PDB file of C-alpha atoms in Angstrom:
ATOM      1  CA  GLU O   1      18.335-109.709  39.651  1.00 84.00           C
ATOM      2  CA  LEU O   2      21.200-107.849  41.579  1.00 91.00           C
ATOM      3  CA  PHE O   3      18.782-106.683  44.236  1.00 89.00           C
ATOM      4  CA  LYS O   4      17.439-110.126  44.483  1.00 91.00           C
ATOM      5  CA  ASP O   5      21.171-111.430  45.014  1.00 92.00           C
ATOM      6  CA  VAL O   6      21.739-108.947  47.642  1.00 91.00           C
ATOM      7  CA  VAL O   7      18.985-109.593  49.623  1.00 89.00           C
ATOM      8  CA  TYR O   8      19.709-113.385  49.410  1.00 88.00           C
ATOM      9  CA  ILE O   9      23.515-112.705  50.562  1.00 90.00           C
ATOM     10  CA  MET O  10      22.025-110.420  53.348  1.00 89.00           C
ATOM     11  CA  SER O  11      19.716-113.044  54.344  1.00 89.00           C
ATOM     12  CA  ARG O  12      21.482-115.929  54.758  1.00 87.00           C
ATOM     13  CA  SER O  13      21.781-117.893  58.340  1.00 86.00           C
ATOM     14  CA  ASN O  14      23.609-120.980  60.193  1.00 87.00           C
ATOM     15  CA  ASP O  15      20.029-121.730  61.866  1.00 88.00           C
ATOM     16  CA  MET O  16      18.449-123.875  58.890  1.00 84.00           C
ATOM     17  CA  LYS O  17      15.265-123.304  60.740  1.00 88.00           C
ATOM     18  CA  GLU O  18      14.837-120.073  59.988  1.00 85.00           C
ATOM     19  CA  GLU O  19      12.152-119.992  56.966  1.00 84.00           C
ATOM     20  CA  LYS O  20      11.136-115.893  57.476  1.00 87.00           C
ATOM     21  CA  LEU O  21      12.698-112.749  56.850  1.00 86.00           C
ATOM     22  CA  PHE O  22      11.947-109.458  57.870  1.00 88.00           C
ATOM     23  CA  TYR O  23      13.605-106.043  56.177  1.00 85.00           C
ATOM     24  CA  LYS O  24      12.425-102.240  57.427  1.00 85.00           C
ATOM     25  CA  PHE O  25      13.830 -99.779  54.804  1.00 82.00           C
ATOM     26  CA  HIS O  26      14.218 -96.264  55.261  1.00 75.00           C
ATOM     27  CA  SER O  27      11.581 -93.866  54.358  1.00 70.00           C
ATOM     28  CA  ASP O  28      13.492 -92.345  51.496  1.00 70.00           C
ATOM     29  CA  SER O  29      13.513 -96.048  50.008  1.00 80.00           C
ATOM     30  CA  SER O  30      10.193 -95.930  49.333  1.00 81.00           C
ATOM     31  CA  ARG O  31      10.402 -94.603  45.603  1.00 80.00           C
ATOM     32  CA  ASN O  32      12.304 -97.791  44.754  1.00 86.00           C
ATOM     33  CA  LEU O  33       9.083 -99.697  46.062  1.00 89.00           C
ATOM     34  CA  PRO O  34       8.460-100.634  42.230  1.00 92.00           C
ATOM     35  CA  VAL O  35      11.984-102.275  42.337  1.00 91.00           C
ATOM     36  CA  PHE O  36      10.894-104.382  45.507  1.00 89.00           C
ATOM     37  CA  GLN O  37       7.730-105.341  44.117  1.00 92.00           C
ATOM     38  CA  GLU O  38       9.263-106.961  40.913  1.00 93.00           C
ATOM     39  CA  ALA O  39      12.075-108.428  42.435  1.00 93.00           C
ATOM     40  CA  PHE O  40       9.520-110.303  44.959  1.00 92.00           C
ATOM     41  CA  PRO O  41       6.176-110.211  43.594  1.00 94.00           C
ATOM     42  CA  ASP O  42       4.979-112.681  45.815  1.00 93.00           C
ATOM     43  CA  THR O  43       6.036-111.490  49.216  1.00 90.00           C
ATOM     44  CA  PRO O  44       3.802-109.882  51.494  1.00 90.00           C
ATOM     45  CA  TRP O  45       4.763-106.553  52.346  1.00 87.00           C
ATOM     46  CA  ILE O  46       3.190-103.440  54.256  1.00 89.00           C
ATOM     47  CA  PHE O  47       3.817 -99.665  53.802  1.00 85.00           C
ATOM     48  CA  VAL O  48       3.756 -97.946  57.092  1.00 86.00           C
ATOM     49  CA  TYR O  49       3.012 -94.221  56.426  1.00 86.00           C
ATOM     50  CA  ARG O  50       4.488 -91.425  58.942  1.00 86.00           C
ATOM     51  CA  ASN O  51       3.968 -88.088  59.050  1.00 91.00           C
ATOM     52  CA  PRO O  52       6.873 -86.710  57.475  1.00 88.00           C
ATOM     53  CA  ILE O  53       7.227 -83.693  60.211  1.00 91.00           C
ATOM     54  CA  HIS O  54       7.645 -86.377  62.770  1.00 92.00           C
ATOM     55  CA  ILE O  55      10.347 -87.991  60.492  1.00 88.00           C
ATOM     56  CA  ILE O  56      11.926 -84.725  60.443  1.00 91.00           C
ATOM     57  CA  VAL O  57      11.573 -84.126  64.059  1.00 93.00           C
ATOM     58  CA  SER O  58      12.922 -87.522  65.242  1.00 91.00           C
ATOM     59  CA  GLN O  59      15.840 -86.861  62.799  1.00 89.00           C
ATOM     60  CA  PHE O  60      16.952 -83.776  64.554  1.00 94.00           C
ATOM     61  CA  LYS O  61      16.815 -84.918  67.819  1.00 93.00           C
ATOM     62  CA  GLU O  62      20.509 -85.928  67.845  1.00 88.00           C
ATOM     63  CA  GLY O  63      21.264 -82.873  66.210  1.00 91.00           C
ATOM     64  CA  LYS O  64      20.550 -81.001  62.673  1.00 91.00           C
ATOM     65  CA  SER O  65      24.004 -81.503  60.904  1.00 87.00           C
ATOM     66  CA  ILE O  66      23.945 -85.496  61.564  1.00 88.00           C
ATOM     67  CA  ALA O  67      20.471 -85.958  60.238  1.00 89.00           C
ATOM     68  CA  LYS O  68      20.318 -88.079  57.274  1.00 85.00           C
ATOM     69  CA  CYS O  69      18.080 -86.197  55.309  1.00 86.00           C
ATOM     70  CA  VAL O  70      20.876 -83.254  55.948  1.00 89.00           C
ATOM     71  CA  ARG O  71      23.919 -85.228  55.038  1.00 88.00           C
ATOM     72  CA  ALA O  72      22.369 -85.643  51.584  1.00 85.00           C
ATOM     73  CA  LYS O  73      22.805 -82.364  50.815  1.00 89.00           C
ATOM     74  CA  LYS O  74      26.333 -83.133  49.822  1.00 87.00           C
ATOM     75  CA  SER O  75      24.495 -85.256  46.631  1.00 89.00           C
ATOM     76  CA  PRO O  76      20.815 -84.916  46.276  1.00 91.00           C
ATOM     77  CA  SER O  77      18.562 -86.673  44.229  1.00 88.00           C
ATOM     78  CA  GLN O  78      17.477 -84.879  41.033  1.00 91.00           C
ATOM     79  CA  GLN O  79      13.919 -84.970  42.766  1.00 90.00           C
ATOM     80  CA  VAL O  80      15.185 -82.760  45.289  1.00 92.00           C
ATOM     81  CA  VAL O  81      17.123 -80.655  42.931  1.00 93.00           C
ATOM     82  CA  ASP O  82      14.109 -80.275  40.591  1.00 94.00           C
ATOM     83  CA  LEU O  83      11.509 -79.258  43.484  1.00 94.00           C
ATOM     84  CA  LEU O  84      13.767 -76.702  45.057  1.00 95.00           C
ATOM     85  CA  LEU O  85      14.296 -75.249  42.042  1.00 95.00           C
ATOM     86  CA  SER O  86      10.503 -75.516  40.796  1.00 95.00           C
ATOM     87  CA  LYS O  87       9.426 -74.090  44.386  1.00 95.00           C
ATOM     88  CA  LYS O  88      11.749 -71.035  44.014  1.00 94.00           C
ATOM     89  CA  LEU O  89      13.532 -72.059  47.131  1.00 93.00           C
ATOM     90  CA  VAL O  90      16.975 -72.269  45.514  1.00 93.00           C
ATOM     91  CA  SER O  91      17.675 -70.341  42.527  1.00 93.00           C
ATOM     92  CA  SER O  92      20.955 -72.460  41.374  1.00 91.00           C
ATOM     93  CA  LEU O  93      22.162 -75.601  42.315  1.00 87.00           C
ATOM     94  CA  SER O  94      25.352 -74.404  43.948  1.00 88.00           C
ATOM     95  CA  GLU O  95      22.546 -72.687  46.650  1.00 92.00           C
ATOM     96  CA  ILE O  96      21.380 -75.885  47.684  1.00 90.00           C
ATOM     97  CA  ASN O  97      24.042 -76.149  50.239  1.00 88.00           C
ATOM     98  CA  THR O  98      22.601 -72.659  52.275  1.00 90.00           C
ATOM     99  CA  THR O  99      19.497 -74.268  52.141  1.00 93.00           C
ATOM    100  CA  SER O 100      18.129 -74.505  55.644  1.00 93.00           C
ATOM    101  CA  PRO O 101      18.124 -78.228  57.439  1.00 93.00           C
ATOM    102  CA  GLU O 102      14.481 -77.908  57.711  1.00 93.00           C
ATOM    103  CA  ILE O 103      13.676 -76.958  54.091  1.00 94.00           C
ATOM    104  CA  PHE O 104      16.197 -79.473  52.461  1.00 93.00           C
ATOM    105  CA  CYS O 105      15.032 -82.241  54.370  1.00 92.00           C
ATOM    106  CA  ALA O 106      10.985 -81.357  53.734  1.00 92.00           C
ATOM    107  CA  ALA O 107      12.055 -81.575  50.063  1.00 92.00           C
ATOM    108  CA  THR O 108      13.685 -85.012  50.636  1.00 88.00           C
ATOM    109  CA  LEU O 109      10.368 -86.529  52.199  1.00 85.00           C
ATOM    110  CA  ALA O 110       8.368 -84.770  49.459  1.00 83.00           C
TER     111      ALA O 110
END
């Protein structure tokens, strides 16, 4: 219900003729697709797949340190932590900050 309220507030307009709404979500939001579908079951949507390598290259264009996936190192999701540990790319949570930007971003997009 909270998600529906946020979408409603963000979509408000002074133009009473507006009837349609378009939202584009970042790739890391795809894990939340069930939330979107539950909130708006009758809303048409499209999922555009993009090669993860292309996403990483695009994010690194302005510099690796400011890439969105690298900034997530400060508070990585449990899925990223679990993946890095299971693939033995880190041996403990404290090592995540020493992970290369490329490896961390790949884990984020996995």
